[in-house]
GROMACS .gro file of N, CA, C and O in nm:
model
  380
    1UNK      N    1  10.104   9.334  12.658
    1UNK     CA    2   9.993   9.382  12.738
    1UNK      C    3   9.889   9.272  12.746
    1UNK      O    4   9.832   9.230  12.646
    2UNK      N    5   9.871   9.234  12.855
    2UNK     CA    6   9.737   9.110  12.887
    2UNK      C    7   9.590   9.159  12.886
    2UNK      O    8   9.546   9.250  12.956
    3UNK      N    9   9.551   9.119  12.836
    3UNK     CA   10   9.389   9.226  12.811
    3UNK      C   11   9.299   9.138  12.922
    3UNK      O   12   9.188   9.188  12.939
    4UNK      N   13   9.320   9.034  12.990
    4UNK     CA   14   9.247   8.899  13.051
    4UNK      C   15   9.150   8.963  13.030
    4UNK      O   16   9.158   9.073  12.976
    5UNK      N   17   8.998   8.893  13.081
    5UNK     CA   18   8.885   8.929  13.021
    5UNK      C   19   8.797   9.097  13.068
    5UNK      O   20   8.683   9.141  13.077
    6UNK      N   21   8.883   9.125  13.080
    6UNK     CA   22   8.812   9.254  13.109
    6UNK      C   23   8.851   9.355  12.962
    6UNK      O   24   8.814   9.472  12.957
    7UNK      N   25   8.925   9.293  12.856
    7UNK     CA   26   8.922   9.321  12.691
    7UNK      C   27   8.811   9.400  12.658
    7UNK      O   28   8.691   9.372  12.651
    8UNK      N   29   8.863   9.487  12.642
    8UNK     CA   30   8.696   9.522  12.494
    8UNK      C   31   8.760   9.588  12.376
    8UNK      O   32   8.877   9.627  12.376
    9UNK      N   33   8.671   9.601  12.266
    9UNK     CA   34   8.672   9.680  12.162
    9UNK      C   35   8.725   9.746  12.149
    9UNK      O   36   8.679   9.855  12.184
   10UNK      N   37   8.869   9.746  12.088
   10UNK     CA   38   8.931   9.908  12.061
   10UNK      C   39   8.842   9.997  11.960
   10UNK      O   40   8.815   9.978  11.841
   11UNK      N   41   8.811  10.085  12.037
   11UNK     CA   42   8.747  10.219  12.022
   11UNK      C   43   8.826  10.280  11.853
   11UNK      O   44   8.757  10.337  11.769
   12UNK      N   45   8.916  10.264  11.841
   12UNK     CA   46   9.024  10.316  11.718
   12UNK      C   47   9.000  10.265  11.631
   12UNK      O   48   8.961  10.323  11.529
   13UNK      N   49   9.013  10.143  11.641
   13UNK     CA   50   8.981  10.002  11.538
   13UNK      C   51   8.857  10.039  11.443
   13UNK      O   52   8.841  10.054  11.322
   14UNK      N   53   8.762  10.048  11.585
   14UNK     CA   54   8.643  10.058  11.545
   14UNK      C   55   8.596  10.165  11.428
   14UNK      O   56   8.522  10.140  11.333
   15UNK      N   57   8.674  10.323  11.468
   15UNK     CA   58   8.687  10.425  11.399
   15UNK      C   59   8.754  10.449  11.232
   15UNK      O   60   8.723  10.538  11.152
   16UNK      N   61   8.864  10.327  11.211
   16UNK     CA   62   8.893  10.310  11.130
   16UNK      C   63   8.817  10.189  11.044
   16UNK      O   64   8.820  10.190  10.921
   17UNK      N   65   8.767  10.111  11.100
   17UNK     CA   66   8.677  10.039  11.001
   17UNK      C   67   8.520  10.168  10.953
   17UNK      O   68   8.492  10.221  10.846
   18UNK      N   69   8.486  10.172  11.022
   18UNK     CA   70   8.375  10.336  10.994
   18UNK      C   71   8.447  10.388  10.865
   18UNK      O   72   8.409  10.378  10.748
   19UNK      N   73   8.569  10.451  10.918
   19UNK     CA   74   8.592  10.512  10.770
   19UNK      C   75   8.660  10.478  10.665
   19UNK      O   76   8.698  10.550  10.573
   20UNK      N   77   8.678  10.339  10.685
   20UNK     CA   78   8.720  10.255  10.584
   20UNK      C   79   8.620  10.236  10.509
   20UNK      O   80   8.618  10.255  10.388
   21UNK      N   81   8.510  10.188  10.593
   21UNK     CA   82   8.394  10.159  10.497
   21UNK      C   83   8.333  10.308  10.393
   21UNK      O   84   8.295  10.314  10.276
   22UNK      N   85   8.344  10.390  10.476
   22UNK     CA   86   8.284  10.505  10.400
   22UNK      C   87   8.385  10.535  10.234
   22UNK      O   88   8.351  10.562  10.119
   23UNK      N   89   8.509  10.513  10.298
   23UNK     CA   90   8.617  10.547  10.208
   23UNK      C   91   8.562  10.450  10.066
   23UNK      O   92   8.531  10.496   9.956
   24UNK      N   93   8.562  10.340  10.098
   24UNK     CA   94   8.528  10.228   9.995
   24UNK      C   95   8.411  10.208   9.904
   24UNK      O   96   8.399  10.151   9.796
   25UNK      N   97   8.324  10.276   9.984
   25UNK     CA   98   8.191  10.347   9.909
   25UNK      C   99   8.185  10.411   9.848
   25UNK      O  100   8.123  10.372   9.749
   26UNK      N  101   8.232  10.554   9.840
   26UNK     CA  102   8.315  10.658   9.752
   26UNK      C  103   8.443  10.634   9.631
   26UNK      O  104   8.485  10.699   9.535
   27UNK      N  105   8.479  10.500   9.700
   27UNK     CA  106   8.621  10.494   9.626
   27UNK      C  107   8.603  10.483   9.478
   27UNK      O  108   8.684  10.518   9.392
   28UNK      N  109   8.468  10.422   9.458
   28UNK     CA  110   8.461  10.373   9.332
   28UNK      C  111   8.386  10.514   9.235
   28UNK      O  112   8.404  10.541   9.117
   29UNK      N  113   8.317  10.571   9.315
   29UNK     CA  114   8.253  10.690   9.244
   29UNK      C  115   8.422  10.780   9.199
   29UNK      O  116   8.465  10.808   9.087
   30UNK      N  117   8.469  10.799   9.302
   30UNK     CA  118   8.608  10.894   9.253
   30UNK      C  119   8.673  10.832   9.142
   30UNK      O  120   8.696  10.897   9.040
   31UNK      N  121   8.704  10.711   9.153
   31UNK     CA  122   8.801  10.631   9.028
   31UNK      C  123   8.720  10.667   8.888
   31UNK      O  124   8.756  10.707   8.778
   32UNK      N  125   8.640  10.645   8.925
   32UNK     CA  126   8.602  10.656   8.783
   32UNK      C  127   8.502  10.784   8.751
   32UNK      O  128   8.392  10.766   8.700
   33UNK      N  129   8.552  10.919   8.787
   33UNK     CA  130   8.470  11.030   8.793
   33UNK      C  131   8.511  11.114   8.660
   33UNK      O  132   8.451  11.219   8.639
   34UNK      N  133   8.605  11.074   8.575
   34UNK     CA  134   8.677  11.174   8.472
   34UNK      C  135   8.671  11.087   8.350
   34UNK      O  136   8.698  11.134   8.240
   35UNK      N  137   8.624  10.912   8.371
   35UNK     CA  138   8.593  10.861   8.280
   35UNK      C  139   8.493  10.902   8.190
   35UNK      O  140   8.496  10.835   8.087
   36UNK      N  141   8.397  10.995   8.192
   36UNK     CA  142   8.289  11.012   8.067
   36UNK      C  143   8.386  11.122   8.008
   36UNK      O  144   8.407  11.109   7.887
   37UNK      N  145   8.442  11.213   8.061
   37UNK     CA  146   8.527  11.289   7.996
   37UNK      C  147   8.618  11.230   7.895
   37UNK      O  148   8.602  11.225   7.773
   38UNK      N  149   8.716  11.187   7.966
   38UNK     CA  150   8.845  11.091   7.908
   38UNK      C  151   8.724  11.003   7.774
   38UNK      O  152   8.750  11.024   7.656
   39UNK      N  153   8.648  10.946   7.798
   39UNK     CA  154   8.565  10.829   7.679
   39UNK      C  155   8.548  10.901   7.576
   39UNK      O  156   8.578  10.859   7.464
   40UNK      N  157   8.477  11.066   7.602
   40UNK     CA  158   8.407  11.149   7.484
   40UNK      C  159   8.563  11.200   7.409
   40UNK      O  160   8.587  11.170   7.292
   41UNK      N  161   8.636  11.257   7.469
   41UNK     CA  162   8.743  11.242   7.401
   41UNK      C  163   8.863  11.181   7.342
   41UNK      O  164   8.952  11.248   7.290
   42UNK      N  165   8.864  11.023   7.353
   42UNK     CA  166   8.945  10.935   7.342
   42UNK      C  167   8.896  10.848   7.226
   42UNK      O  168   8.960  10.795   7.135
   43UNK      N  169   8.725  10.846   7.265
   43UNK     CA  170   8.677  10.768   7.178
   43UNK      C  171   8.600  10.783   7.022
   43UNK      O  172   8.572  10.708   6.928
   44UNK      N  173   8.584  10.935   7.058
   44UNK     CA  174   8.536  10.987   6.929
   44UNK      C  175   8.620  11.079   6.879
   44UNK      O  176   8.709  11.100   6.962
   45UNK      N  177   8.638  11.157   6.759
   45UNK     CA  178   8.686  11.261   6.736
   45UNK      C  179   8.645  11.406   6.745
   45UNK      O  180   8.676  11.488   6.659
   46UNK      N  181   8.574  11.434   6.854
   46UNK     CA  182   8.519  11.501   6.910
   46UNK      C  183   8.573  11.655   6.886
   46UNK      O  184   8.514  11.762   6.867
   47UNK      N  185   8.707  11.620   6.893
   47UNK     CA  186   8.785  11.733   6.881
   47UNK      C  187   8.936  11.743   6.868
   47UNK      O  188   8.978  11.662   6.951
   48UNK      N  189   9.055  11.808   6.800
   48UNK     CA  190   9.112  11.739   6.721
   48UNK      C  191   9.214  11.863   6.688
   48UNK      O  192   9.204  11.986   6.680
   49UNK      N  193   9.307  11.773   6.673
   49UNK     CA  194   9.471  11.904   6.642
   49UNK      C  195   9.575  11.896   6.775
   49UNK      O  196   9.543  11.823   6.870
   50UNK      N  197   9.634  11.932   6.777
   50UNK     CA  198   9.714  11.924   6.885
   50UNK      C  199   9.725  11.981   7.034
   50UNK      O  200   9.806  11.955   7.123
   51UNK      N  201   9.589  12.086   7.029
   51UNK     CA  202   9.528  12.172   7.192
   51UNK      C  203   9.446  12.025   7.224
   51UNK      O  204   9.455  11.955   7.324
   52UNK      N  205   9.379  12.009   7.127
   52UNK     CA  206   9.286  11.880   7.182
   52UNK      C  207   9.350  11.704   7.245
   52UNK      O  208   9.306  11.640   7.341
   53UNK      N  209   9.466  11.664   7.147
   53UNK     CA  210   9.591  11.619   7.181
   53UNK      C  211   9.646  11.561   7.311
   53UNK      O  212   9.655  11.451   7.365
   54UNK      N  213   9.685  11.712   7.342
   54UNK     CA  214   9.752  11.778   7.433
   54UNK      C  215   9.652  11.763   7.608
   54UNK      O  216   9.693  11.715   7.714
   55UNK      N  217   9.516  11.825   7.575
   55UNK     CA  218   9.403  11.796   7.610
   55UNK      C  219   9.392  11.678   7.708
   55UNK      O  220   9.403  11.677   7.830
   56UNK      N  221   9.362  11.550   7.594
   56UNK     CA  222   9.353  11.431   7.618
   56UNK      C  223   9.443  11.369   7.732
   56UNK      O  224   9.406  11.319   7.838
   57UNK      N  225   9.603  11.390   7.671
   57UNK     CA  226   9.686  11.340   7.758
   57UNK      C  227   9.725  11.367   7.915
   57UNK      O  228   9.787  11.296   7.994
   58UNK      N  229   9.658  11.512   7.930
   58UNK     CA  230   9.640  11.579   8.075
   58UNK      C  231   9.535  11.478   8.155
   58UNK      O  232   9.555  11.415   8.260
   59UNK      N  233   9.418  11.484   8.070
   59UNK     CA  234   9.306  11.456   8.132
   59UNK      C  235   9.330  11.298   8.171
   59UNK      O  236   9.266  11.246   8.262
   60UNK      N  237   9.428  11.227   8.092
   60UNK     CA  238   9.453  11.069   8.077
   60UNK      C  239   9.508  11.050   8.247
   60UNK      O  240   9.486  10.969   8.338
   61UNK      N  241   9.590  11.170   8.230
   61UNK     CA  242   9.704  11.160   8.355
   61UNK      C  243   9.647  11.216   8.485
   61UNK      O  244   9.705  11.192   8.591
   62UNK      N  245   9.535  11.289   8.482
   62UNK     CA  246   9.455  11.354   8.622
   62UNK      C  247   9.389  11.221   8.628
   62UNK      O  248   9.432  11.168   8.730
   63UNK      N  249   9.321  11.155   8.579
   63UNK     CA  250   9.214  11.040   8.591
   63UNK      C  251   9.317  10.932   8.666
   63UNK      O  252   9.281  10.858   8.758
   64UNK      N  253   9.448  10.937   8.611
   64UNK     CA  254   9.550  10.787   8.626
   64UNK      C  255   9.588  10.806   8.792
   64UNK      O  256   9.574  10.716   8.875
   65UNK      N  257   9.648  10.965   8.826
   65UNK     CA  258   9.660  10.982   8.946
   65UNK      C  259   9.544  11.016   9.013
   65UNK      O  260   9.576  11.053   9.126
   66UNK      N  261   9.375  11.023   8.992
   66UNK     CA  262   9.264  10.993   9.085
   66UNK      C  263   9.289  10.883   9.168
   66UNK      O  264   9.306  10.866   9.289
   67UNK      N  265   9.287  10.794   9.039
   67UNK     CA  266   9.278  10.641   9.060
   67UNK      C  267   9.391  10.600   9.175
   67UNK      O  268   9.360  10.533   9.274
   68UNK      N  269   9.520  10.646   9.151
   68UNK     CA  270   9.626  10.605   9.255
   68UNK      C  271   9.650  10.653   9.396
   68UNK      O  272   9.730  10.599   9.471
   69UNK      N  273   9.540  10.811   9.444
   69UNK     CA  274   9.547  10.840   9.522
   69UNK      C  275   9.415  10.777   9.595
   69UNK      O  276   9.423  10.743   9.712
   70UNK      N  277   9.301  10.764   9.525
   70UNK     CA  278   9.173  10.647   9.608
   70UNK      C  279   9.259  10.520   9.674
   70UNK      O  280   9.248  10.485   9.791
   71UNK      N  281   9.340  10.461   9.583
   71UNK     CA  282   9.401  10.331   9.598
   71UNK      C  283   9.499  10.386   9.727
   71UNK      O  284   9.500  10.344   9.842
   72UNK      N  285   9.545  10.446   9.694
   72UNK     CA  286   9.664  10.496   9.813
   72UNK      C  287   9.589  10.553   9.977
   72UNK      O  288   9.666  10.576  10.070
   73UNK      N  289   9.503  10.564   9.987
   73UNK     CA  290   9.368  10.618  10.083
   73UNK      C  291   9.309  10.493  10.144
   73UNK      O  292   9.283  10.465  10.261
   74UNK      N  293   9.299  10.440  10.054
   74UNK     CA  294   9.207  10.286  10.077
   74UNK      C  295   9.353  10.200  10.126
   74UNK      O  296   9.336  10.111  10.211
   75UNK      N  297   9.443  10.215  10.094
   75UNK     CA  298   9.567  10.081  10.137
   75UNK      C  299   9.643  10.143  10.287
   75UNK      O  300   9.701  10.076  10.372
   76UNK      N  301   9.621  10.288  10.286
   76UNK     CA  302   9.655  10.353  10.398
   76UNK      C  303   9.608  10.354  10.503
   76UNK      O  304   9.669  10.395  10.602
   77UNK      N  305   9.447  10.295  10.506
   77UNK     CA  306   9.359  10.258  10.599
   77UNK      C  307   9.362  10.146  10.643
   77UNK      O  308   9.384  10.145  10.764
   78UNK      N  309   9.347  10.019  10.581
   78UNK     CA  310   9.411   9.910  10.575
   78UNK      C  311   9.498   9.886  10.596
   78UNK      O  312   9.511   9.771  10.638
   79UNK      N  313   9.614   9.967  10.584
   79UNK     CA  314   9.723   9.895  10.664
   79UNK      C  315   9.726   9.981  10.836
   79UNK      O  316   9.770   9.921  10.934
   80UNK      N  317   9.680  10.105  10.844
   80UNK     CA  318   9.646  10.139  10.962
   80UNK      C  319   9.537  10.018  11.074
   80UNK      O  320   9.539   9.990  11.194
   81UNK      N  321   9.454   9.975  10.958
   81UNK     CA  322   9.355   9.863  11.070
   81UNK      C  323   9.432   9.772  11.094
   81UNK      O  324   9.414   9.734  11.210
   82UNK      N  325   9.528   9.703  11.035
   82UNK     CA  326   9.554   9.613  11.061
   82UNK      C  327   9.683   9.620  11.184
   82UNK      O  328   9.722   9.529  11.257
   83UNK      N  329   9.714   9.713  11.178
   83UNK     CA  330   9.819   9.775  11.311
   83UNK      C  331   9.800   9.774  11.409
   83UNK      O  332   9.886   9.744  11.491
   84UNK      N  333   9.641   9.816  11.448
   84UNK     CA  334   9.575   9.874  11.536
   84UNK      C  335   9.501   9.717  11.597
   84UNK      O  336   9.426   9.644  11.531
   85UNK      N  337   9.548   9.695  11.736
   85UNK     CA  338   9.500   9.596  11.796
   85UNK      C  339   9.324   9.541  11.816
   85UNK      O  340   9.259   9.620  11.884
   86UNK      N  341   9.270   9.454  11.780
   86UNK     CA  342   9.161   9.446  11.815
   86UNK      C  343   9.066   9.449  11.975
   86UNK      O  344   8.945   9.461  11.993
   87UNK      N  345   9.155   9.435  12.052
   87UNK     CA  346   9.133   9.484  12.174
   87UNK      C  347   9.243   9.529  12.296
   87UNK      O  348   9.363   9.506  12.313
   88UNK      N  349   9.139   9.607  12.374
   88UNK     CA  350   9.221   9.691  12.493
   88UNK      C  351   9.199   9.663  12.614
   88UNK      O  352   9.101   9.598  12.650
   89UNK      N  353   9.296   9.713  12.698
   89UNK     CA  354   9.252   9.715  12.820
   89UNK      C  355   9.126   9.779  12.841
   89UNK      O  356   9.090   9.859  12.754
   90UNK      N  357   9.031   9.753  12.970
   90UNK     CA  358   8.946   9.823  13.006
   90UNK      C  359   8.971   9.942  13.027
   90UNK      O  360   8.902  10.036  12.986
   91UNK      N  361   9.081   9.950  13.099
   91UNK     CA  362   9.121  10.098  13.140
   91UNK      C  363   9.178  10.200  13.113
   91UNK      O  364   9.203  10.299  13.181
   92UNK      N  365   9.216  10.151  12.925
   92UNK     CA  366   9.292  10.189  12.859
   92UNK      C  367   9.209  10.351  12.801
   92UNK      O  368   9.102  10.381  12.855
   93UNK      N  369   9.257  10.426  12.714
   93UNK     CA  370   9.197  10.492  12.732
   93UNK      C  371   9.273  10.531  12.516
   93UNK      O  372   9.360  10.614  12.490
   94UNK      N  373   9.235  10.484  12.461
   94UNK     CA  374   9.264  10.476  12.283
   94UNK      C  375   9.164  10.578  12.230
   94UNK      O  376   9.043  10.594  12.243
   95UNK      N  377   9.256  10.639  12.168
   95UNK     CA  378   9.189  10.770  12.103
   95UNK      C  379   9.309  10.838  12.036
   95UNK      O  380   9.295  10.943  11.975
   0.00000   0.00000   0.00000
């Protein structure tokens, strides 16, 4: 497809950098949202026996898959922008 200069801005592009950026702003509050939890119980003996244990290792594993679904959100966008042409026809109509 020849865009000659009547090119502009894909409109899509544009939409996915927006919520890329938003995504990436957030990303870091989510990753690390179960860390004061996971710390008080990992790091002290706070609480103790095998419910508490047991406890820990849930909470280890909700925090591990936070982390992989932000990452998986954030690489899913990214590889969507990068798919998505930086410009269109004028008359194109991307949405």
């Amino acid at each position: 497809m020849g865009f000659g200069p009547e090119g502009i801005a894909n409109p899509r592009r544009e939409e996915l950098l927006r919520a890329l950026t938003r995504v990436q702003l957030h990303a870091v509050q989510l990753e690390t949202a179960l860390d004061p939890a996971h710390a008080s119980l990992t790091g002290k003996a706070v609480w103790a026996g095998p419910t508490a244990r047991a406890f820990a290792e849930e909470l280890t594993g909700r925090r591990n898959r936070l982390r992989t679904l932000v990452q998986r959100i954030v690489e899913d966008l990214e590889a969507e922008l990068r798919a998505t042409p930086e410009k269109v026809d004028r008359s194109s109509n991307v949405r």
